[in-house]
Coordinates of C-alpha atoms in Angstrom, one line a residue:
Chain W
M18 CA 112.2 183.6 73.7
N19 CA 110.0 180.7 73.1
R20 CA 106.2 181.8 73.5
K21 CA 105.8 179.1 76.4
L22 CA 107.9 180.4 78.4
E23 CA 106.2 184.0 77.7
D24 CA 103.0 182.6 78.9
K25 CA 104.4 181.6 82.4
L26 CA 105.7 184.7 82.7
V27 CA 102.4 186.5 82.0
D28 CA 100.9 184.1 84.3
L29 CA 104.2 184.9 87.4
A30 CA 103.4 188.6 86.4
F31 CA 99.2 188.0 87.4
G32 CA 100.6 185.9 90.6
E33 CA 98.7 183.1 88.3
L34 CA 101.5 180.1 89.1
T35 CA 100.9 178.0 91.9
P36 CA 104.7 178.4 94.6
E37 CA 106.3 175.7 92.7
D38 CA 105.7 177.2 89.1
A39 CA 106.3 180.5 90.5
V40 CA 109.6 179.7 92.3
R41 CA 110.9 177.8 88.6
V42 CA 109.9 180.1 86.6
E43 CA 111.4 183.2 88.4
A44 CA 114.6 181.0 88.7
A45 CA 114.9 180.8 84.7
T46 CA 113.8 184.1 84.3
A47 CA 117.1 185.1 86.3
R48 CA 119.4 183.2 83.8
D49 CA 117.4 185.6 80.8
H50 CA 117.8 189.0 80.6
Q51 CA 115.3 189.6 78.2
A52 CA 112.5 187.3 79.7
A53 CA 112.6 189.1 82.8
H54 CA 113.1 192.7 81.2
L55 CA 109.8 190.8 79.7
L56 CA 108.6 190.2 83.7
S57 CA 108.8 193.4 85.0
A58 CA 107.0 195.1 82.0
Y59 CA 104.2 192.8 82.9
R60 CA 104.2 193.8 86.7
D61 CA 104.2 197.2 85.1
L62 CA 101.2 196.9 83.2
K63 CA 98.9 194.5 85.9
G64 CA 100.3 198.2 88.3
D65 CA 98.7 200.3 86.1
L66 CA 95.6 198.5 85.4
K67 CA 94.7 199.0 89.3
L68 CA 95.0 202.8 88.4
L69 CA 92.4 202.1 86.0
A70 CA 90.3 201.0 88.6
D71 CA 89.3 204.8 89.7
I72 CA 86.4 206.1 87.6
P73 CA 84.1 209.0 88.8
E74 CA 79.9 207.6 90.0
P75 CA 77.5 207.0 88.1
Q76 CA 74.0 209.7 88.6
I77 CA 71.7 207.2 87.1
S78 CA 68.5 207.5 89.6
T79 CA 66.2 204.4 89.8
D80 CA 63.5 207.5 88.4
R81 CA 65.7 207.9 85.1
L82 CA 65.2 203.6 85.3
R83 CA 61.6 203.7 86.1
D84 CA 61.2 205.8 83.0
A85 CA 63.1 203.6 80.7
I86 CA 61.0 200.8 81.6
L87 CA 57.7 201.8 81.4
S88 CA 59.1 204.0 78.1
S89 CA 59.6 200.5 76.3
G90 CA 56.1 199.6 77.0
L91 CA 57.1 196.9 80.4
Q92 CA 54.4 197.4 83.3
Q93 CA 55.9 194.9 85.0
A94 CA 57.6 191.2 84.4
P95 CA 55.8 188.7 82.6
K96 CA 55.0 185.8 85.5
E97 CA 56.6 182.7 85.1
T98 CA 54.1 179.5 85.1
P99 CA 55.1 176.2 83.6
A100 CA 51.4 176.4 81.5
N101 CA 53.2 180.1 80.6
S102 CA 56.4 178.2 79.4
R103 CA 55.4 175.4 77.9
R104 CA 52.1 177.4 76.1
W105 CA 54.1 177.1 73.1
L106 CA 54.2 173.3 72.7
W107 CA 50.6 173.1 72.0
M108 CA 50.8 174.9 68.6
P109 CA 53.1 172.3 67.5
A110 CA 50.7 169.5 69.0
G111 CA 47.7 170.5 68.1
A112 CA 49.6 170.7 64.0
C113 CA 51.0 167.3 64.5
V114 CA 47.4 165.9 65.3
L115 CA 45.6 167.7 62.7
A116 CA 47.8 166.3 60.6
F117 CA 47.5 162.5 61.9
A118 CA 43.9 162.9 61.8
A119 CA 43.6 164.4 58.6
V120 CA 45.3 161.8 57.3
M121 CA 43.5 158.3 59.2
L122 CA 40.2 159.7 57.5
R123 CA 41.3 160.8 54.4
G124 CA 42.1 156.4 54.4
Q125 CA 38.3 155.9 55.2
F126 CA 37.0 158.5 52.7
A127 CA 38.7 156.3 50.1
Q128 CA 37.8 153.1 51.3
S129 CA 33.9 154.5 51.6
G130 CA 33.7 156.4 48.2
E131 CA 35.5 155.3 45.4
P132 CA 35.5 152.1 43.8
H133 CA 37.8 149.6 44.5
L134 CA 38.9 145.9 43.9
V135 CA 37.3 143.6 45.5
G136 CA 39.5 140.5 46.5
L137 CA 38.6 137.3 46.2
D138 CA 38.9 136.6 50.7
S139 CA 37.2 139.5 50.9
V140 CA 34.2 138.7 48.2
A141 CA 33.9 135.5 50.1
S142 CA 33.1 136.7 53.1
R143 CA 31.0 138.7 52.4
V144 CA 29.1 136.4 50.2
S145 CA 29.4 133.9 53.0
L146 CA 29.7 130.8 50.1
P147 CA 30.4 127.8 51.5
E148 CA 33.7 125.9 51.8
P149 CA 34.5 124.5 48.0
Q150 CA 33.5 120.8 47.6
P151 CA 36.8 118.3 47.7
F152 CA 37.4 117.5 43.9
S153 CA 36.0 113.5 44.4
A154 CA 32.6 115.5 45.5
M155 CA 32.9 117.7 43.0
T156 CA 33.2 114.2 40.5
K157 CA 31.0 112.6 41.4
S158 CA 27.7 115.9 41.0
V159 CA 29.2 116.2 37.9
D160 CA 28.3 112.9 36.9
R161 CA 24.7 113.2 38.3
I162 CA 24.5 116.4 36.1
Q163 CA 24.7 115.6 32.2
A164 CA 24.5 119.7 31.2
K165 CA 26.7 121.7 32.1
I166 CA 25.1 124.6 32.2
V167 CA 23.3 126.3 35.6
A168 CA 20.2 128.0 34.8
T169 CA 19.9 130.6 37.4
Q170 CA 16.0 130.0 39.3
T171 CA 14.7 133.1 41.0
Q172 CA 14.2 131.8 45.0
A173 CA 12.9 132.7 48.5
K174 CA 16.2 133.5 49.7
Q175 CA 18.1 134.9 47.2
E176 CA 22.3 135.2 48.5
P177 CA 23.7 138.6 48.0
I178 CA 25.7 139.2 44.4
V179 CA 29.0 141.2 45.0
A180 CA 29.5 142.0 41.5
A181 CA 33.7 141.7 40.4
T182 CA 35.7 144.0 38.4
T183 CA 37.9 141.5 36.8
R184 CA 37.8 138.8 34.2
R185 CA 39.5 136.0 36.8
Q186 CA 37.3 137.5 39.5
R187 CA 34.7 137.1 37.8
R188 CA 35.2 134.0 36.7
H189 CA 36.6 132.2 40.4
H190 CA 32.7 134.0 41.2
V191 CA 31.4 131.8 38.7
R192 CA 33.0 128.9 40.0
G193 CA 32.6 129.8 43.4
Y194 CA 28.9 130.1 42.9
L195 CA 28.8 126.9 40.7
A196 CA 30.2 125.2 43.7
S197 CA 27.4 126.1 45.9
R198 CA 24.5 125.7 43.4
M199 CA 25.6 121.8 43.1
N200 CA 26.4 121.6 46.6
N201 CA 22.6 122.7 47.2
A202 CA 21.6 120.5 44.7
A203 CA 23.0 117.4 46.4
D204 CA 21.4 118.1 49.2
K205 CA 18.0 117.1 47.6
S206 CA 16.5 120.0 49.0
P207 CA 12.2 120.4 47.4
S208 CA 12.6 123.7 47.2
N209 CA 16.2 123.2 45.0
E210 CA 15.2 123.9 42.1
T211 CA 18.2 124.0 39.2
L212 CA 18.1 123.3 35.5
V213 CA 21.5 122.9 33.8
I214 CA 21.1 123.3 30.4
K215 CA 24.3 122.7 28.0
A216 CA 24.3 125.1 25.7
P217 CA 25.9 123.7 21.6
P218 CA 29.5 125.1 20.6
I219 CA 28.5 128.9 19.0
D220 CA 29.8 128.4 15.3
G221 CA 28.4 131.4 13.7
G222 CA 25.3 131.5 14.7
A223 CA 24.0 127.9 13.6
A224 CA 20.4 126.9 14.8
L225 CA 19.6 124.9 17.9
N226 CA 19.6 121.2 16.7
A227 CA 17.1 119.7 19.4
S228 CA 17.3 116.1 18.1
N229 CA 20.3 114.6 19.9
E230 CA 22.1 117.0 21.6
Y231 CA 21.0 118.5 24.4
A232 CA 19.9 116.6 27.6
M233 CA 17.8 118.1 30.7
E234 CA 16.7 117.7 33.5
N235 CA 13.7 119.4 34.3
K236 CA 13.0 118.9 38.0
S237 CA 9.7 121.3 37.7
D238 CA 8.6 123.7 35.1
K239 CA 9.2 126.5 36.9
T240 CA 11.1 127.2 34.7
S241 CA 9.7 128.1 31.6
S242 CA 8.4 130.9 34.0
S243 CA 11.8 131.7 35.3
G244 CA 14.2 134.4 35.5
P245 CA 17.1 134.7 33.8
I246 CA 19.0 131.6 32.8
V247 CA 23.1 131.6 31.9
L248 CA 23.8 129.2 29.5
I249 CA 27.4 127.8 29.5
A250 CA 29.0 127.0 26.1
D251 CA 32.0 124.4 25.9
D252 CA 33.7 127.1 23.6
K253 CA 36.7 129.3 25.7
D254 CA 36.4 132.1 24.5
A255 CA 40.0 133.0 22.7
G256 CA 40.9 136.4 24.9
T257 CA 40.8 135.0 28.7
G258 CA 40.7 131.4 28.1
T259 CA 37.4 131.0 30.0
Q260 CA 34.2 129.3 28.7
L261 CA 31.9 131.6 27.2
A262 CA 28.6 132.4 28.8
T263 CA 25.4 134.0 28.0
E264 CA 22.2 135.1 29.9
V265 CA 19.2 135.0 28.4
Q266 CA 15.8 136.2 30.2
S267 CA 13.9 133.0 29.8
A268 CA 14.0 129.7 28.4
S269 CA 10.7 129.9 26.9
N270 CA 13.1 130.5 23.7
V271 CA 16.2 127.5 24.4
L272 CA 15.0 124.5 22.4
V273 CA 16.1 121.3 24.6
G274 CA 16.5 117.8 22.9
G275 CA 16.6 114.5 24.6
Chain O
M30 CA 66.3 195.0 108.4
E31 CA 65.7 191.8 106.8
F32 CA 68.2 191.1 104.1
D33 CA 66.6 189.4 100.7
S34 CA 68.9 187.6 98.4
D35 CA 69.4 187.8 94.9
A36 CA 66.7 185.1 94.1
D37 CA 64.3 186.8 96.6
L38 CA 63.9 189.9 95.3
V39 CA 63.7 188.8 91.4
I40 CA 60.8 186.2 92.2
R41 CA 59.3 189.2 93.9
A42 CA 60.2 191.0 90.7
R43 CA 58.5 188.8 88.4
E44 CA 55.1 188.7 90.1
G45 CA 55.4 192.4 89.8
D46 CA 56.5 193.9 92.4
F47 CA 58.9 196.9 91.0
A48 CA 60.6 198.0 94.2
A49 CA 62.0 195.0 94.3
F50 CA 63.1 195.6 90.7
E51 CA 64.8 199.2 92.2
T52 CA 66.1 197.4 95.1
L53 CA 68.2 195.0 92.6
F54 CA 69.0 197.6 90.7
E55 CA 70.7 199.8 94.1
R56 CA 72.8 197.2 94.5
H57 CA 74.2 196.0 91.4
R58 CA 74.2 199.5 89.5
T59 CA 78.2 200.4 90.5
L60 CA 78.9 197.3 88.9
V61 CA 77.3 197.1 86.5
Y62 CA 78.7 200.8 85.2
R63 CA 81.9 199.9 86.4
F64 CA 82.3 197.9 83.5
A65 CA 81.0 200.0 81.2
Y66 CA 82.7 202.8 81.8
Q67 CA 86.0 200.4 81.6
M68 CA 84.4 199.5 78.2
T69 CA 83.3 202.9 76.6
G70 CA 85.9 205.0 78.2
R71 CA 82.4 207.4 78.5
R72 CA 80.3 208.4 81.6
D73 CA 77.4 209.2 79.3
D74 CA 77.6 206.0 77.7
A75 CA 79.0 203.6 80.9
E76 CA 75.0 205.4 82.4
D77 CA 73.9 204.2 79.2
M78 CA 74.7 201.7 78.7
V79 CA 73.6 200.3 82.9
Q80 CA 70.4 201.8 81.3
E81 CA 70.1 199.3 78.3
A82 CA 71.4 197.0 80.9
F83 CA 68.7 197.0 83.5
V84 CA 66.1 197.7 81.0
R85 CA 67.1 194.4 79.1
A86 CA 67.2 192.7 82.8
Y87 CA 63.9 193.7 83.2
Q88 CA 62.7 191.9 80.1
N89 CA 63.7 189.1 80.2
L90 CA 63.4 188.1 83.8
H91 CA 61.4 185.4 83.5
R92 CA 64.9 183.5 82.2
Y93 CA 67.1 184.2 84.7
R94 CA 67.7 180.6 86.4
D95 CA 69.3 180.6 90.0
E96 CA 72.1 178.2 88.9
A97 CA 74.0 181.3 88.3
K98 CA 74.4 184.5 90.9
F99 CA 72.3 187.6 89.2
T100 CA 75.3 189.9 89.3
T101 CA 76.4 187.0 86.6
W102 CA 73.9 186.7 84.7
L103 CA 73.7 190.9 84.5
L104 CA 77.4 191.5 83.8
R105 CA 76.9 188.9 80.6
I106 CA 73.6 191.5 79.5
V107 CA 75.8 194.3 79.8
T108 CA 78.8 192.5 77.7
N109 CA 76.4 191.5 75.5
L110 CA 75.0 195.3 74.9
C111 CA 79.4 195.9 75.0
T112 CA 80.0 193.7 72.1
D113 CA 77.6 195.4 70.0
Q114 CA 78.3 198.8 71.1
A115 CA 81.6 198.8 70.2
R116 CA 80.6 197.0 67.2
M117 CA 78.5 199.7 65.9
S118 CA 80.5 202.8 66.6
H119 CA 84.2 202.1 66.3
R120 CA 84.7 205.1 64.6
R121 CA 84.4 207.5 67.9
T122 CA 88.0 205.7 69.2
A123 CA 89.5 208.9 68.6
L124 CA 86.8 210.3 70.1
E125 CA 86.5 208.1 73.4
Q126 CA 90.4 208.8 74.0
Q127 CA 90.7 211.9 73.4
E128 CA 87.8 212.0 76.4
A129 CA 89.3 209.3 78.5
K130 CA 91.7 211.9 78.1
G131 CA 90.2 214.6 79.9
A132 CA 88.4 212.3 82.4
L133 CA 91.7 211.5 83.2
D134 CA 92.9 214.6 84.2
W135 CA 90.2 214.9 87.6
M136 CA 91.9 211.9 89.2
T137 CA 95.5 212.9 88.7
I138 CA 94.9 216.6 89.9
G139 CA 96.4 216.5 93.8
M140 CA 96.9 213.4 94.4
N141 CA 100.6 213.4 94.2
D142 CA 102.4 216.8 94.7
D143 CA 105.4 215.6 93.0
P144 CA 104.6 216.9 89.3
I145 CA 106.7 215.3 87.8
T146 CA 105.4 211.4 89.3
N147 CA 102.3 212.3 88.4
L148 CA 102.5 214.1 84.7
E149 CA 104.3 209.7 84.5
E150 CA 101.3 208.6 86.3
D151 CA 98.9 210.4 83.9
R152 CA 101.6 209.2 81.3
R153 CA 100.7 205.7 81.3
K154 CA 97.2 205.8 82.3
E155 CA 96.8 207.3 79.2
A156 CA 98.7 205.1 77.3
L157 CA 96.9 202.0 79.0
R158 CA 93.4 204.0 78.0
K159 CA 94.5 204.1 74.7
A160 CA 95.2 201.0 73.9
L161 CA 92.8 199.3 76.0
N162 CA 90.3 201.5 74.0
A163 CA 92.1 200.1 71.0
L164 CA 92.0 196.4 71.9
P165 CA 89.1 195.1 69.9
P166 CA 86.3 193.7 72.3
H167 CA 86.8 190.6 73.4
H168 CA 90.0 191.1 74.2
R169 CA 89.0 194.5 76.3
T170 CA 86.1 192.6 78.2
M171 CA 88.8 189.9 79.6
I172 CA 91.0 192.8 80.6
V173 CA 88.4 194.5 82.5
L174 CA 86.7 191.8 83.9
R175 CA 89.8 189.5 85.2
D176 CA 92.5 192.8 85.9
I177 CA 90.2 195.9 86.4
E178 CA 87.0 194.5 88.2
E179 CA 89.0 191.2 89.7
R180 CA 86.5 188.6 88.8
D181 CA 87.4 184.8 89.4
Y182 CA 87.6 182.5 86.5
P183 CA 84.5 181.0 87.2
D184 CA 82.7 183.8 87.4
I185 CA 84.0 185.0 84.0
S186 CA 83.8 181.8 82.6
Q187 CA 80.0 181.9 83.4
I188 CA 79.4 185.4 82.1
L189 CA 81.3 184.1 78.3
G190 CA 79.5 180.7 78.1
C191 CA 82.9 179.2 78.4
T192 CA 85.2 176.9 80.5
I193 CA 88.0 178.4 82.9
G194 CA 90.0 176.8 80.6
G195 CA 89.1 178.4 77.8
A196 CA 88.5 181.9 80.0
K197 CA 92.3 181.6 81.0
L198 CA 93.5 181.2 77.8
R199 CA 91.8 184.3 76.6
V200 CA 92.4 186.6 79.2
L201 CA 96.7 185.5 78.4
R202 CA 95.8 186.4 75.3
A203 CA 94.2 190.0 75.2
R204 CA 96.9 190.5 78.4
R205 CA 99.8 190.1 75.8
A206 CA 97.7 192.4 73.3
L207 CA 97.0 194.7 75.3
R208 CA 100.9 194.6 75.9
D209 CA 101.6 194.8 72.2
R210 CA 100.2 197.7 71.9
I211 CA 101.0 200.0 75.1
A212 CA 104.9 198.9 74.4
P213 CA 104.6 201.4 71.7
L214 CA 102.8 204.0 73.7
L215 CA 105.5 204.0 76.4
G216 CA 108.6 203.8 73.8
E217 CA 109.8 200.3 75.2
E218 CA 111.3 197.9 74.0
M219 CA 108.6 194.6 73.1
G220 CA 109.9 190.9 74.5

């Protein structure tokens, strides 16, 4: 007998077939002796199971139940409130907020406490350097200024200087500063005083030749007692390719010639 | 006298009204006991099961949802308890069968004057009780819920947390398993 027919017989015996299906299965059973025997066995089983429905009455009382509940440490049922039901959500939510705050503050501490490289853009924004002149204007300035060395001079209004941390930044910083200084010089402000000194090529300690190699435009004699002077040489640094620059505290020992 | 629904009693019980919970207990303890007795076969075990089921119900009143009937939720608790208990005490099957034999005596005495009929009924009941107790818990649960307590399939599916089709299939398999077990006891030929 196949499994499907046996399942139909079980459903028929327990009264779980539709009337149409019941008629069809009954007809098939009538022709099959084995199926008929099985159907009879399942019908007896159904009847016997109903006999098991009679059982002895329970003797458990409410006092026994109350004692059992109290012995379990329960006084009353917990109240169902929206806050209670969602209370557990605060812990992971609070942990997320703390973690987020820690990440954000860590970034701020990193910015304020640790030394970091200053990019050119940030330098420019802090220093407020003027826009570099176009090349044509710069060449005109260079024509007027015969020497290449720019002497720094203290001014009433010092421009803030931000330390550059790489050679490229230092080079750009110097060029930018030079451009700003040349621009100021072009303004011809009486208060702007510049001293341009061309440094001799470095050849292992040769003394400065004051005869014909140097020219100085001295618009004021304040330079002799002025601040530090930066000497920019024609020679370039072998390592970086930039022009060599040296700083001297005063011009008193710098020989210049006409 | 105003009749409070199970849902109303549950709400009051949650708020601390133990009398409301006692009302629920009085109302449904027989249902739970009947199921527990069919699963364990012993009155003492069944009463312990009822007590434990209602204690758990009281502990978890806040989890009861109105979508299902309170009796359905209660039967789910006791079904799980019976399954756990059967898993732990499978070695007591022989003792339970003896107890079931003793329990059947008072049922048959005086019910029928014909001793032969009584003997035959006793024999069948004894065989059926043995076969039922020998079934695995998941099969026994289906037989008790559907064929002894006569609960409908939507109710059974909610108690067990399955679909109605799944419940029907489980019942079918349980009936076949029970038939396979009882046939040798009755000396019947297997189909």
